[in-house]
Structures are given as structure tokens and as C-alpha cells.
Coordinates of C-alpha atoms in Angstrom, one line a residue:
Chain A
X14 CA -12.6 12.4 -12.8
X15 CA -13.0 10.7 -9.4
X16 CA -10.3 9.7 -7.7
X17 CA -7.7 10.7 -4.7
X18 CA -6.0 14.0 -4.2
X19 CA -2.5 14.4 -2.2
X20 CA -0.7 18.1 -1.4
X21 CA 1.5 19.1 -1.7
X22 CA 3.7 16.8 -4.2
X23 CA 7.0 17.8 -2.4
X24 CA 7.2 19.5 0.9
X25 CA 10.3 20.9 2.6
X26 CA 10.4 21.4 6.7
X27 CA 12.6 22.6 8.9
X28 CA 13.5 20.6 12.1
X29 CA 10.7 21.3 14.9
X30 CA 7.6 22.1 12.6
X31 CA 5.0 20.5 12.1
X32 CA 3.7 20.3 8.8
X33 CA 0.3 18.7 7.4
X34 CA -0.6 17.2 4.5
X35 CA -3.9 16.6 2.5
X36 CA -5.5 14.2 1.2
X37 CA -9.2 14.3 -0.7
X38 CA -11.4 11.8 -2.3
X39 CA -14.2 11.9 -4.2
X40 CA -14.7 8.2 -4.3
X41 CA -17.5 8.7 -1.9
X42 CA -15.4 6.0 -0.1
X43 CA -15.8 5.3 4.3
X44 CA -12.7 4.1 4.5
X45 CA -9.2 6.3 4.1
X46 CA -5.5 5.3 4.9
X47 CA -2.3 6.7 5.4
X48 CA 1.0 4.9 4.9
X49 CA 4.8 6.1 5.0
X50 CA 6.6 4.0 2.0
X51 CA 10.2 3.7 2.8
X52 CA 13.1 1.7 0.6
X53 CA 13.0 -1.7 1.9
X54 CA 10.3 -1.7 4.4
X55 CA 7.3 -1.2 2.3
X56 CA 4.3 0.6 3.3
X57 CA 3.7 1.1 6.9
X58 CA 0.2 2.2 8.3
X59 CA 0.4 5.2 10.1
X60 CA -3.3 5.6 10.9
X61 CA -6.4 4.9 9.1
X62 CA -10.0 6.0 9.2
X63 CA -13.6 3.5 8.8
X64 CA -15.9 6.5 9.4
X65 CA -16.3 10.3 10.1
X66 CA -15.2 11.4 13.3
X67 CA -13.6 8.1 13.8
X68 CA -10.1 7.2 13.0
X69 CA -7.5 4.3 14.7
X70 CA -3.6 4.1 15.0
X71 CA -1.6 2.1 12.7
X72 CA 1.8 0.1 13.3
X73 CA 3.6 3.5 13.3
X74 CA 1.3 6.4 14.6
X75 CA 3.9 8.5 17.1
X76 CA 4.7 11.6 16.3
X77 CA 1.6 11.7 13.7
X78 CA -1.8 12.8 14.0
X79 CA -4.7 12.8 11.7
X80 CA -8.4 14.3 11.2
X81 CA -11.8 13.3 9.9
X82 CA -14.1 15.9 9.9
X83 CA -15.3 15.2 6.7
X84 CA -15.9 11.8 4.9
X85 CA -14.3 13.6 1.9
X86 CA -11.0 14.9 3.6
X87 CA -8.2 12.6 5.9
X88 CA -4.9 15.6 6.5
X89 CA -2.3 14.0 8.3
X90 CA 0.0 16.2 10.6
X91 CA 3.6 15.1 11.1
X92 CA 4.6 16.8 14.2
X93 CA 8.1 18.1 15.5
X94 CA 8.1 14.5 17.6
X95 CA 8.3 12.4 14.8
X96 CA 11.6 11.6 14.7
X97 CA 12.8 10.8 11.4
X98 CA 9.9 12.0 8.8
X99 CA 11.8 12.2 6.0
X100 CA 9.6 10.3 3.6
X101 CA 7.0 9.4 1.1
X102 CA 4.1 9.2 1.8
X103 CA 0.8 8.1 0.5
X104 CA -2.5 8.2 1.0
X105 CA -5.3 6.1 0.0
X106 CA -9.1 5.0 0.2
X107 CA -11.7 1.8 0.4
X108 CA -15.4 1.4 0.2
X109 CA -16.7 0.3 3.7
X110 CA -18.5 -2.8 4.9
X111 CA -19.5 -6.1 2.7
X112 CA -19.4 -4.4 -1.0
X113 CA -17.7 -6.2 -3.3
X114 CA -14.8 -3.4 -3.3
X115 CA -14.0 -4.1 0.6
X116 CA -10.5 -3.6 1.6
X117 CA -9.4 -2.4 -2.5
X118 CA -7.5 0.5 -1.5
X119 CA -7.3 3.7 -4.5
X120 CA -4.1 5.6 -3.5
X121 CA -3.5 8.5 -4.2
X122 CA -0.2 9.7 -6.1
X123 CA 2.1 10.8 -2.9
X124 CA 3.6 13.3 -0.8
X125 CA 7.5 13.5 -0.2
X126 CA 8.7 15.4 2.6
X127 CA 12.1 16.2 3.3
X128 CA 13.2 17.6 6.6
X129 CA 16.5 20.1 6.4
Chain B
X29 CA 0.6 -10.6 15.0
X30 CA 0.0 -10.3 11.6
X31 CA 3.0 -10.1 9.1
X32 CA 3.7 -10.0 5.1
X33 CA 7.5 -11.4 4.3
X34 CA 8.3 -11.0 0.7
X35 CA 11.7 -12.6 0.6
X36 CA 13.7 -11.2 -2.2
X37 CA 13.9 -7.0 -2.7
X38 CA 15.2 -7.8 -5.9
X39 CA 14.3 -10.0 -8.6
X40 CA 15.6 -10.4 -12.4
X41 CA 14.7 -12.7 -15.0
X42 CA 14.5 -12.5 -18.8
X43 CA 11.7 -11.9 -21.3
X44 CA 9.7 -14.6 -21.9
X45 CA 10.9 -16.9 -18.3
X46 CA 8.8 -17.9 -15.4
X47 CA 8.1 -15.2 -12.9
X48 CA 7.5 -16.3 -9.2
X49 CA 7.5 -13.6 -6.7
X50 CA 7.0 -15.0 -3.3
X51 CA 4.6 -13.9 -0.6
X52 CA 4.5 -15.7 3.2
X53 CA 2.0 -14.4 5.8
X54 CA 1.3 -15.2 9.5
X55 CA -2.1 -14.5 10.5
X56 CA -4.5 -16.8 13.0
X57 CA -7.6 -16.0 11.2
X58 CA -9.2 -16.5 7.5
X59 CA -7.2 -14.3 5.2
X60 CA -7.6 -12.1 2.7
X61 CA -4.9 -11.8 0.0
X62 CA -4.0 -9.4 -2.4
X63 CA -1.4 -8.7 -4.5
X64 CA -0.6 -4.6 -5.7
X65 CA 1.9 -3.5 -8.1
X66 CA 3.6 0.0 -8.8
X67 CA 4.7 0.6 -12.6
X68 CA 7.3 4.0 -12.8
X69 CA 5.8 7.3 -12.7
X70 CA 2.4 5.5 -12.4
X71 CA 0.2 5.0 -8.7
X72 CA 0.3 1.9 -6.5
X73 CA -2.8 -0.2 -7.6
X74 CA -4.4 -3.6 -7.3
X75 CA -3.3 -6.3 -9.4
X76 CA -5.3 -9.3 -8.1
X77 CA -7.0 -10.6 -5.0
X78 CA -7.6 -14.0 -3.6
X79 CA -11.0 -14.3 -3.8
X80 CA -11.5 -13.2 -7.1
X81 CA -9.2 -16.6 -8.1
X82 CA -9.0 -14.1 -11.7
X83 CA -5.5 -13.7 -13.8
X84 CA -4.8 -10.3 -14.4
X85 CA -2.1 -9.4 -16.9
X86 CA -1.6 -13.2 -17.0
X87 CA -0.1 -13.4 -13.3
X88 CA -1.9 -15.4 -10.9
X89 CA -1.7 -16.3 -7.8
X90 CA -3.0 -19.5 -5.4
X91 CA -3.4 -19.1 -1.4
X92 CA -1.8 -22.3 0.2
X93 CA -3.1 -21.9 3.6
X94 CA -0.9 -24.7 4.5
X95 CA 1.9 -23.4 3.7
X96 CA 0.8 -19.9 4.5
X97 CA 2.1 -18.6 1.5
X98 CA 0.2 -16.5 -1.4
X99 CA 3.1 -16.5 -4.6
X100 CA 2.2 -14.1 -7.7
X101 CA 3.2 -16.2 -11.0
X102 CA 3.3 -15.5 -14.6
X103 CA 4.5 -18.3 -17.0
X104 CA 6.2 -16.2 -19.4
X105 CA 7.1 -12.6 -18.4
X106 CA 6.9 -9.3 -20.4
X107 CA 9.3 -6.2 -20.2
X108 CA 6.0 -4.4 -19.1
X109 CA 5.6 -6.5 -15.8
X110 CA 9.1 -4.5 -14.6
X111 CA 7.9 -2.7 -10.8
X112 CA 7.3 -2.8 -7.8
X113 CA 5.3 -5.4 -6.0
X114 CA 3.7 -5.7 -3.1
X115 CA 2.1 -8.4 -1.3
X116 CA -0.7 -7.1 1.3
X117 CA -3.0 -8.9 4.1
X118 CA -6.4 -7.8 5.5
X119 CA -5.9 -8.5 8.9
X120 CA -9.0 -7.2 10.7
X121 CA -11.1 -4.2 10.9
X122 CA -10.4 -3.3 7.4
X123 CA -6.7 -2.4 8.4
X124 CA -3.8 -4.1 5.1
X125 CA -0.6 -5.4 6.2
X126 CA 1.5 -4.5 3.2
X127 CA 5.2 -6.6 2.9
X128 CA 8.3 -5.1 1.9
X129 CA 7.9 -5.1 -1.4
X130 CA 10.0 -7.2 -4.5
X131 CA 11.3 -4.6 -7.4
X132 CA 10.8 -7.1 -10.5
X133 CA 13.3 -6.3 -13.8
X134 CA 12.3 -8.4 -16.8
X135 CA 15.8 -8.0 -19.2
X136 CA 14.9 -8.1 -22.8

């Protein structure tokens, strides 16, 4: 069943950890997104990835850091800066290049965080 | 820089009305459009994309580069077509703009 993996579903941190979450594909996809969705501003890119070893910032990347070791696996690590990460987040994926699925993004189902 | 606006955050109309959600962009180069939608308890997904000029659940949707606008339609709407909808540019790089989003309630 191909597709895209997020984990945890809900995650709980305390104020001044850092906490990462996961995100896996078997899509065999190149490309791989994250986005924060918050109520009334839509999804936000935080970063996003075209290749291995090669990612970019988004529109919101402080306090965020991300990963691509492997063209399977993009975690995403919210760090103690991040000022307000309370929030859902979601992952997703897109074949690379000039196939005819170019820039269709698969998401994944979500991760909410909640800071106490 | 490159920008979705999706006007309303709300939007209610009856079984079996016109359904107009409205998209405007602002972007210097060629665009590509699409529209994604979020059903409850289900994943965010495509719905339809410019250049496929396809209807899809019967919604459509034209790109008036004149206007700079990309509006989803459907001439008579279903209870089904309540969710979320979003409203999403590629602007370069491989990198989607995504607007706000319009939460769409058809009332039977």
C-alpha cells in the first residue's frame, strides 16, 4: 500500500525541547514537503526537499530544521526557538522533473503538536 | 512575490445551487494552478489542475490570466462537496503557494 507515513499522530512537548517528527514515503517520489496548517492561514511551507542531500527553506523555516539522508525519509525538527509550534502539521511528496505528476503533492495524514 | 488570496473562509449554499469558490494569484511568470480539497477525517488531495482543463466531481475551474484569477465552480452542488478547499500556485522550483483555504457547507 504505497503512500506517505507521519509520526507520531499527536505529540505533546514541553517548552524548550525539541522534538522531531517523521515522515516516510514509499512513493519512490524526489520531491518531499513540509507545511504547518494553521486555522485561517492555510498551509505554510516550512521547508521542502527536490533531492537527497538537498533541501531549501520555505516561507516559514526559523526555528525548524529538516533532513534528507534518504530519498525515502524527510523528519522535521521543531526546535526550542520556534516560537509558537503549536500546530498541525503535514507532510507530503511529488514526483520530480517533467513527469506528468510534477508538482501533485500526496500528503500524508498529519502530525499535531501541542506545546504545554 | 508570489501569493494565493482565497477571499471568503467561509462559504454556504444549498443543495443543488451554484458553487463558486474564488481563487486570485499574483505571480510574474506562467502559472501553474491547482485546486486541493480536504473532506473530514479524510487527507488533503488534489481535486483538479489547470492544465489538465478536466472536471472532477463536476467542479471546474478556468485560469483567466487577465484577471489573474483561477475560480473552482460546480453548477449544482452536492452535500458531499462540504470541506475544505484550497487553492495552490507552483511558483518555481517545484515549491506550491497554498491560499488560506474556503471551508465550503452545502445545507440540504
Amino acid at each position: 500500500d504505497g503512500g506517505i507515513t507521519q509520526s507520531p499522530k499527536y505529540l505533546f512537548r514541553k517548552e524548550g525541547q525539541n522534538v522531531t517528527l517523521s515522515c516516510e514515503q514509499n512513493l519512490n517520489h524526489d520531491a518531499m514537503y513540509w507545511y504547518r496548517q494553521d486555522p485561517g492561514q492555510g498551509l505554510r511551507l516550512i521547508y521542502y526537499s527536490q533531492i537527497v542531500n538537498d533541501f531549501q527553506k520555505g516561507d516559514i523555516a526559523e526555528g525548524y530544521s529538516v533532513s534528507r539522508e534518504k530519498k525515502e525519509s524527510f523528519p522535521l525538527t521543531v526546535t526550542s526557538a520556534q516560537k509558537n509550534p503549536t500546530a498541525f502539521y503535514l507532510c507530503a511528496s511529488s514526483p520530480q522533473g517533467t513527469s506528468s505528476g510534477a508538482n501533485v503533492l500526496t500528503f500524508g495524514a498529519g502530525s499535531r503538536l501541542t506545546v504545554l | 512575490a508570489q501569493r494565493v488570496t482565497q477571499p471568503e473562509k467561509l462559504l454556504s449554499v444549498f443543495k443543488g445551487a451554484p458553487v463558486e469558490l474564488k481563487c486570485n494569484y499574483s505571480y510574474s511568470g506562467s502559472p501553474e494552478l491547482f485546486w486541493y480539497v480536504q473532506y473530514s477525517r479524510q487527507r488533503l488531495q488534489l481535486l483538479l489542475r489547470h492544465i489538465s482543463r478536466e472536471s472532477i466531481k463536476g467542479f471546474t475551474a478556468d485560469l483567466n490570466k487577465g484577471e489573474t484569477s483561477f475560480h473552482l465552480k460546480k453548477p449544482f452542488a452536492q452535500e458531499e462537496d462540504s470541506a475544505m478547499y484550497y487553492c495552490a500556485l507552483e511558483s518555481g522550483a517545484q515549491k506550491l503557494v497554498f491560499g488560506q483555504g474556503t471551508r465550503l457547507t452545502i445545507n440540504p
